[in-house]
mmCIF file of C-alpha atoms and ligand atoms in Angstrom:
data_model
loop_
_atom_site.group_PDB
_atom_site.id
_atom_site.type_symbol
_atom_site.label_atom_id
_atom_site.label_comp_id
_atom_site.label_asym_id
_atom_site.label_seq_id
_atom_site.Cartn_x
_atom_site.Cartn_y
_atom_site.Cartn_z
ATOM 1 C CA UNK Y 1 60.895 106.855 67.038
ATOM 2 C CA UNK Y 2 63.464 104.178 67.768
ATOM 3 C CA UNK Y 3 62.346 102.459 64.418
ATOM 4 C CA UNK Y 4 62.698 105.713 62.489
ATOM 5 C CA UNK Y 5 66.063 106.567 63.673
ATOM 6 C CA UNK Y 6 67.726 103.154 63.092
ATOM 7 C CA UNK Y 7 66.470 103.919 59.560
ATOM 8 C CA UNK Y 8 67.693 107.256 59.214
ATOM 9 C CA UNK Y 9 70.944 106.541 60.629
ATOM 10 C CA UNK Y 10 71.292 103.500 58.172
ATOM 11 C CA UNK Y 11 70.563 105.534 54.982
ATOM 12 C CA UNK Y 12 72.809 108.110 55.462
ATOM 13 C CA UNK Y 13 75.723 105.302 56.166
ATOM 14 C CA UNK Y 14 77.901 104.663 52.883
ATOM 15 C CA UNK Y 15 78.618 101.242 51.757
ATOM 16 C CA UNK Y 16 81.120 99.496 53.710
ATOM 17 C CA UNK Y 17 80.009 101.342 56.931
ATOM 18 C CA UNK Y 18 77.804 99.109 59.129
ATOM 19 C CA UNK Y 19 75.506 100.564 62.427
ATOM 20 C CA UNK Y 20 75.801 99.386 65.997
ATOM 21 C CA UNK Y 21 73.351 100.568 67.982
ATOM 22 C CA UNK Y 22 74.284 100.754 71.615
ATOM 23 C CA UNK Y 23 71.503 99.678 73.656
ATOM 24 C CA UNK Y 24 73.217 99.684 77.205
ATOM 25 C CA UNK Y 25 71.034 100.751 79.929
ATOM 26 C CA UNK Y 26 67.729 100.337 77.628
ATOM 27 C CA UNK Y 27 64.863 97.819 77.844
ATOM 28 C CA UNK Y 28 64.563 94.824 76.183
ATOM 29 C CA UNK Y 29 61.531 96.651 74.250
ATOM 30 C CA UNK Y 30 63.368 99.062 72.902
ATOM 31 C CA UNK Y 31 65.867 96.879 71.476
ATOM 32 C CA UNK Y 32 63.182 95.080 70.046
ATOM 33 C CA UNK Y 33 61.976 98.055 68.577
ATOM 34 C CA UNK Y 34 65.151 98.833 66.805
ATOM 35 C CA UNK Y 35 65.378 94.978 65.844
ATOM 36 C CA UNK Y 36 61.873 95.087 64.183
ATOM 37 C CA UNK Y 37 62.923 97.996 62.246
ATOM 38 C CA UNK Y 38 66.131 95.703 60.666
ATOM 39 C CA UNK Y 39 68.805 96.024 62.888
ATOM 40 C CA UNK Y 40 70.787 93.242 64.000
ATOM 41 C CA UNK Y 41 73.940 94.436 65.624
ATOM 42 C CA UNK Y 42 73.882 95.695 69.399
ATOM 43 C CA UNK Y 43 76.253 97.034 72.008
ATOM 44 C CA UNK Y 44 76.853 96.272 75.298
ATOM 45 C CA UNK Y 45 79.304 97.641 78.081
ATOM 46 C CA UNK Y 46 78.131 95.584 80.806
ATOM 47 C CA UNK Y 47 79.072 91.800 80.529
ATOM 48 C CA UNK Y 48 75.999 90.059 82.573
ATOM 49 C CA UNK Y 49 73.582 92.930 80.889
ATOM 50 C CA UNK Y 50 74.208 91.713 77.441
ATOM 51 C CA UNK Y 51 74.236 88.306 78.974
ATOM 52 C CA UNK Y 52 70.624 88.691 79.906
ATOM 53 C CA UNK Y 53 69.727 90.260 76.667
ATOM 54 C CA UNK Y 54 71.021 87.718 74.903
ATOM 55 C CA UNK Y 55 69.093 85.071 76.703
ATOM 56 C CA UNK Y 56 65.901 87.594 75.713
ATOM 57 C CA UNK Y 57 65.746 88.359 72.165
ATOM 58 C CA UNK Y 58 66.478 86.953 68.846
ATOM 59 C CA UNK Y 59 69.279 84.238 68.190
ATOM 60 C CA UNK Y 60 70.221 85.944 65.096
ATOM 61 C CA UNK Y 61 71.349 89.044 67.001
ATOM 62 C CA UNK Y 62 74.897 90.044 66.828
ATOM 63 C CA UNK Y 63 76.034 91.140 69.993
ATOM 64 C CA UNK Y 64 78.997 93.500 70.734
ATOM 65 C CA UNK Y 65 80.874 94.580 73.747
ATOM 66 C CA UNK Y 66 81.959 97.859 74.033
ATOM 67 C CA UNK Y 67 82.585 98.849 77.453
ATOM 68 C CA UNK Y 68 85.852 98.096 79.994
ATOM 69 C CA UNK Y 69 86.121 94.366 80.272
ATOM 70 C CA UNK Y 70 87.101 93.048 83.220
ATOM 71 C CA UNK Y 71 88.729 89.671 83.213
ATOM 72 C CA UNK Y 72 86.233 88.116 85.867
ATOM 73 C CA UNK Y 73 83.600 89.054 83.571
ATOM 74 C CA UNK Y 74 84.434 87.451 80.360
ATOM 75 C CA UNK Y 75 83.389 84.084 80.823
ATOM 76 C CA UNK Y 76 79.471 85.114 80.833
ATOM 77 C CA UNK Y 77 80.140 86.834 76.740
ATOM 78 C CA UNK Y 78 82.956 84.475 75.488
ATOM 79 C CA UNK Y 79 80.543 81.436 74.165
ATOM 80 C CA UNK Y 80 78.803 83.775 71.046
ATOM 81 C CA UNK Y 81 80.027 87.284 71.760
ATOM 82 C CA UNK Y 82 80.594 88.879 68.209
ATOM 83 C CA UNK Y 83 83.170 91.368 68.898
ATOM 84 C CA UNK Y 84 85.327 92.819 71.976
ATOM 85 C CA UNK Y 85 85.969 96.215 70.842
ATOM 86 C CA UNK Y 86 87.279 97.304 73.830
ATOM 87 C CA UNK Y 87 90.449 95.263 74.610
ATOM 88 C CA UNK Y 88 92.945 97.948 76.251
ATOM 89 C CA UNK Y 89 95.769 95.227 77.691
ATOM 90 C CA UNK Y 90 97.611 92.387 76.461
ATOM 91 C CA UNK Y 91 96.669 90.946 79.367
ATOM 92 C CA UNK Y 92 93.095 90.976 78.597
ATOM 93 C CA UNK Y 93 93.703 89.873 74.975
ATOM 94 C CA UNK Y 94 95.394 86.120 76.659
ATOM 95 C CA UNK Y 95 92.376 85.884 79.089
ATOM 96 C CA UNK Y 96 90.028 86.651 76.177
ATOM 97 C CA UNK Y 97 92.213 83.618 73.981
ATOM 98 C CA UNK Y 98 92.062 81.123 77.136
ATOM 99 C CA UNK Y 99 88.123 81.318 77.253
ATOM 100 C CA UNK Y 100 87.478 81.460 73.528
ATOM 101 C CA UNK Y 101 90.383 78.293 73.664
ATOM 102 C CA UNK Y 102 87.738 76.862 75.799
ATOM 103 C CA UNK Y 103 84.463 77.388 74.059
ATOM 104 C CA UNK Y 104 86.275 76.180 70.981
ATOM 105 C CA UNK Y 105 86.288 79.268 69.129
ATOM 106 C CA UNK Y 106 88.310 82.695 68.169
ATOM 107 C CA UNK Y 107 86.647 85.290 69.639
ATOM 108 C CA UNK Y 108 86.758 88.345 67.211
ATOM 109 C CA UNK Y 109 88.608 91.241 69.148
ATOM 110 C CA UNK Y 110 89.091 94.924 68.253
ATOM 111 C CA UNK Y 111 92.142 96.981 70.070
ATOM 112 C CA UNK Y 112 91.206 99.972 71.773
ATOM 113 C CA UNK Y 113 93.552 102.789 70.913
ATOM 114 C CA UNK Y 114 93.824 105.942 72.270
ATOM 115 C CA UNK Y 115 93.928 108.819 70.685
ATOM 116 C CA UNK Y 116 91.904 111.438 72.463
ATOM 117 C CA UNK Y 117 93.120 114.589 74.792
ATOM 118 C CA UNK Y 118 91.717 113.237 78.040
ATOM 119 C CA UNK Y 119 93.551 110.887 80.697
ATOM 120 C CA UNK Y 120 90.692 109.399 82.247
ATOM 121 C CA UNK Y 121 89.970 107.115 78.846
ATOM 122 C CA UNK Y 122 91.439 103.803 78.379
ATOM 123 C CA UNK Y 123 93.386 102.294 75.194
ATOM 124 C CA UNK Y 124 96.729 101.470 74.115
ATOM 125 C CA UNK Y 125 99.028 104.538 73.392
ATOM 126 C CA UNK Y 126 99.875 104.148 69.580
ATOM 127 C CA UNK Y 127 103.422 103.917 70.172
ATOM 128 C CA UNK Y 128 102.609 101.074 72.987
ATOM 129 C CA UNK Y 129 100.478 99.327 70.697
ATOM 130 C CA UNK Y 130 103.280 99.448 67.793
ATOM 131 C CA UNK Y 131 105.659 97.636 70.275
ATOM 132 C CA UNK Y 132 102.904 95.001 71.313
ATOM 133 C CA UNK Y 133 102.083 93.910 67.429
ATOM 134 C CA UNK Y 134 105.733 94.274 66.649
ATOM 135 C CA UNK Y 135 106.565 91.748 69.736
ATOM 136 C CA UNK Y 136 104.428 89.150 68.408
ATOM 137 C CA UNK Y 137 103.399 87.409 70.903
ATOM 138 C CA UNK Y 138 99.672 87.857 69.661
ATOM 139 C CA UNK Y 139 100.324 85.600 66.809
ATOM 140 C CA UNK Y 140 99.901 82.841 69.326
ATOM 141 C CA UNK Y 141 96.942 83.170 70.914
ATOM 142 C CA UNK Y 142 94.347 80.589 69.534
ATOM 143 C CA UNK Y 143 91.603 82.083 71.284
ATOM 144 C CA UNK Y 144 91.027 85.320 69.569
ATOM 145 C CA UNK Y 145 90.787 86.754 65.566
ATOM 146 C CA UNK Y 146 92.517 90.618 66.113
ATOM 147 C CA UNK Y 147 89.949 92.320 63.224
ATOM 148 C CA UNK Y 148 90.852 95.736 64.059
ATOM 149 C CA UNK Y 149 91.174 98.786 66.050
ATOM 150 C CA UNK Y 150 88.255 101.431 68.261
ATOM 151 C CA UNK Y 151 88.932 104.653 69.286
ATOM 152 C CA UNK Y 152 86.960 107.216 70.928
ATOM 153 C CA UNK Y 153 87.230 110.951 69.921
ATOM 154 C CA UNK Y 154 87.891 114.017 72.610
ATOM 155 C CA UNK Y 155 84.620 114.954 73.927
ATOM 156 C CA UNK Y 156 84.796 118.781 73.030
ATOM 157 C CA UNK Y 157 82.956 120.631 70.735
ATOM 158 C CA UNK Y 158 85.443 121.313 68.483
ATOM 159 C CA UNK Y 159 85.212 119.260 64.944
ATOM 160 C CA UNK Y 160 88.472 119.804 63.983
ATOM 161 C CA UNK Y 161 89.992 118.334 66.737
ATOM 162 C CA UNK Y 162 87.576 115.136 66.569
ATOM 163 C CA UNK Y 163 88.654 114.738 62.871
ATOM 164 C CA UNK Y 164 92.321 115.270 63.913
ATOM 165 C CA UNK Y 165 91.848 112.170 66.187
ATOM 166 C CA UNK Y 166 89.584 109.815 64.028
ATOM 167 C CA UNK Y 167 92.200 110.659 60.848
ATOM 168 C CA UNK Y 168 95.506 109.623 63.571
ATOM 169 C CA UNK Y 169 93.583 106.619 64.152
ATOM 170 C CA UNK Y 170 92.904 106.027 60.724
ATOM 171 C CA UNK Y 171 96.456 106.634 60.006
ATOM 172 C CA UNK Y 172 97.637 104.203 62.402
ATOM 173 C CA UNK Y 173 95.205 101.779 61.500
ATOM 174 C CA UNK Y 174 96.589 101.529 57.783
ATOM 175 C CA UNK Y 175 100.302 101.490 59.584
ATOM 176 C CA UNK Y 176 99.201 98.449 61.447
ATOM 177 C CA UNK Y 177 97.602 96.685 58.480
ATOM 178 C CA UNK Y 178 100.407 97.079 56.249
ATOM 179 C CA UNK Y 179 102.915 96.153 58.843
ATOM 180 C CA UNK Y 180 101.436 93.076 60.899
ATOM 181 C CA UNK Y 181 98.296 92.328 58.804
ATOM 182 C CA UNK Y 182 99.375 91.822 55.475
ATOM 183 C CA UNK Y 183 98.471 88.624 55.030
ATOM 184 C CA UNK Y 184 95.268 88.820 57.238
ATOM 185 C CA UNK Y 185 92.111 90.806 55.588
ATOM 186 C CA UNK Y 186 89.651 89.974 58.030
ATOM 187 C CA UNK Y 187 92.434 92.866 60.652
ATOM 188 C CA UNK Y 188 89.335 95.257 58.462
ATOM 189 C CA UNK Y 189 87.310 96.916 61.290
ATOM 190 C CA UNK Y 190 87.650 100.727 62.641
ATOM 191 C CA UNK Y 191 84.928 101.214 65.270
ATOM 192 C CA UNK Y 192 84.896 105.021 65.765
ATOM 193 C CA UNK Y 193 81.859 107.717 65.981
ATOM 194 C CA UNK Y 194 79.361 107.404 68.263
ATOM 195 C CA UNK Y 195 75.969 109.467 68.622
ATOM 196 C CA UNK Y 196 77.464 113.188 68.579
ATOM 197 C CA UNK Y 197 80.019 112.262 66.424
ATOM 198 C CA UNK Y 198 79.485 109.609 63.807
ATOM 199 C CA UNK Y 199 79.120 111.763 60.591
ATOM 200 C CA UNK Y 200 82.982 112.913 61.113
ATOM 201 C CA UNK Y 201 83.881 109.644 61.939
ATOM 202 C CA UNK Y 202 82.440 108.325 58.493
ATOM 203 C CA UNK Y 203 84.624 110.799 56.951
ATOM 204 C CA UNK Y 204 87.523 109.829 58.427
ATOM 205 C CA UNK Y 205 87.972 105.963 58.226
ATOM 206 C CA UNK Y 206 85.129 104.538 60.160
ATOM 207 C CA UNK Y 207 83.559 100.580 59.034
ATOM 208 C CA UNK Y 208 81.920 100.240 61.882
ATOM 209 C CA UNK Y 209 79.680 103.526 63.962
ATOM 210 C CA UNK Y 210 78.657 102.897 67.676
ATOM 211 C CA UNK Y 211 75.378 105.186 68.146
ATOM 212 C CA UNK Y 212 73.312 104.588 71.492
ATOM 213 C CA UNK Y 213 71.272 107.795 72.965
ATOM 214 C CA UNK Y 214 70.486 109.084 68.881
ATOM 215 C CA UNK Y 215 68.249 106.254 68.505
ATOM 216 C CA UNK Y 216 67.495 105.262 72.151
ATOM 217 C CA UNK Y 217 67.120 108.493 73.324
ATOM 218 C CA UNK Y 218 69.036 110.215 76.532
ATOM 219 C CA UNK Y 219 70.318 107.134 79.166
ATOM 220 C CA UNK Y 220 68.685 107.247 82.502
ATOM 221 C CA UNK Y 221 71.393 105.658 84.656
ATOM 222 C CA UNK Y 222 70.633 104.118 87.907
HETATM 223 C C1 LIG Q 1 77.907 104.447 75.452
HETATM 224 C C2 LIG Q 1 78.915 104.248 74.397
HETATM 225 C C3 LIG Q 1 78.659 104.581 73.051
HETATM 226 C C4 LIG Q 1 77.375 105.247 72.600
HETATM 227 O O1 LIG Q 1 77.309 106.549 73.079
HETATM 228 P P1 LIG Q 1 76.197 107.594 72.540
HETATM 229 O O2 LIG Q 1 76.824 108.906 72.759
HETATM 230 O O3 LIG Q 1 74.989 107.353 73.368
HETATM 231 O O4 LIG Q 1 75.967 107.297 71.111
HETATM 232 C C5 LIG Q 1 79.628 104.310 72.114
HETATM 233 N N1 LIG Q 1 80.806 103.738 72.450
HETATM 234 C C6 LIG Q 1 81.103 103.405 73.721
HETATM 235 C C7 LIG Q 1 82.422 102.799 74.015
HETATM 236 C C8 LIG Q 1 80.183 103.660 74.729
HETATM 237 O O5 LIG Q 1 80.492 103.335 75.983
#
């Protein structure tokens, strides 16, 4: 089942549109399941989690971090995480450069931007992410390669407003490119759409689709 829905999921993807499957909360097994049938990219939310993973299965597995990161946490991803997606402060962005300074590498971050209805998510505000990039200050930070922004959608029902958000995000996105970026075309990666709502997020913008419970099935949480 797992197999069959990491292949589903990957045929219907256009070019230019890679899968993450979210394994968080899963067993090892499954994920092996899903690697068996191909797929090489996973996502984590808790750092020690994917830590253990990654001590587990396959060297020449790609593993993301997608959940709130705190900054007494980073040190057990920051030797071969692939990407941060969720990087919601400047403040996390330096801690994220001092470790990767330290493991002698640029760890590949994504900015988390909000753009959905609800208060309770985190991400820059657009506006407060426009003054961050404008300010610089990134540009020094050895320890981390900025390839992009993530978003999450509204969690209603209503498609129109989900494509509202992924297209504002989208929008931004090519603002941020053109303005800061120019001369940078690995700043290429919009992480949006997740299981309920990855086909609108394909239509508006999306490289990169972050589906966990469509090919994992329903999270038990403990
Ligand atoms: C859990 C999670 C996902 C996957 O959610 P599903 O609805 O199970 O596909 C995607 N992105 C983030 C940030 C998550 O925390």
């Amino acid at each position: 089942m797992i197999a069959e829905a990491v292949r589903s999921i990957r045929g219907q993807l256009p070019e230019g549109v890679r899968l993450l499957a979210v394994s968080k909360f899963n067993p090892p097994e499954a994920i092996r399941e899903a690697y068996d049938a191909g797929q090489r990219l996973f996502g984590e939310s808790q750092a020690q989690e994917l830590r253990a993973k990654h001590e587990l299965l396959p060297d020449d597995i790609e593993w993301h971090f997608i959940g709130h990161l705190q900054t007494n946490k980073i040190k057990y991803i920051a030797p071969y995480v692939s990407l941060i997606h969720s990087v919601d402060t400047p403040r996390l962005l330096a801690e994220i450069s001092r470790h990767g300074v330290r493991c002698g590498r640029r760890i590949p971050c994504l900015l988390q931007l909000h753009v959905a209805r609800e208060e309770t998510k985190y991400g820059f505000l657009p506006r407060e992410l426009d003054e961050y990039l404008a300010g610089g200050e990134w540009r020094t930070l050895e320890g981390v390669e900025l390839r992009g922004l993530m978003c999450m959608a509204s969690n209603v029902s209503d498609e129109g407003q989900i494509a509202r958000e992924f297209q504002s995000a989208a929008d931004f996105f090519r603002h941020c490119r053109r303005t800061y970026f120019a001369t940078q075309p690995s700043f290429c990666e919009c992480s949006w759409g997740m299981s309920g709502d990855w086909p609108v997020a394909v239509r508006h913008g999306s490289t990169l689709v972050r589906v966990g419970s469509l090919i994992f099935g329903e999270r038990i949480y403990q």
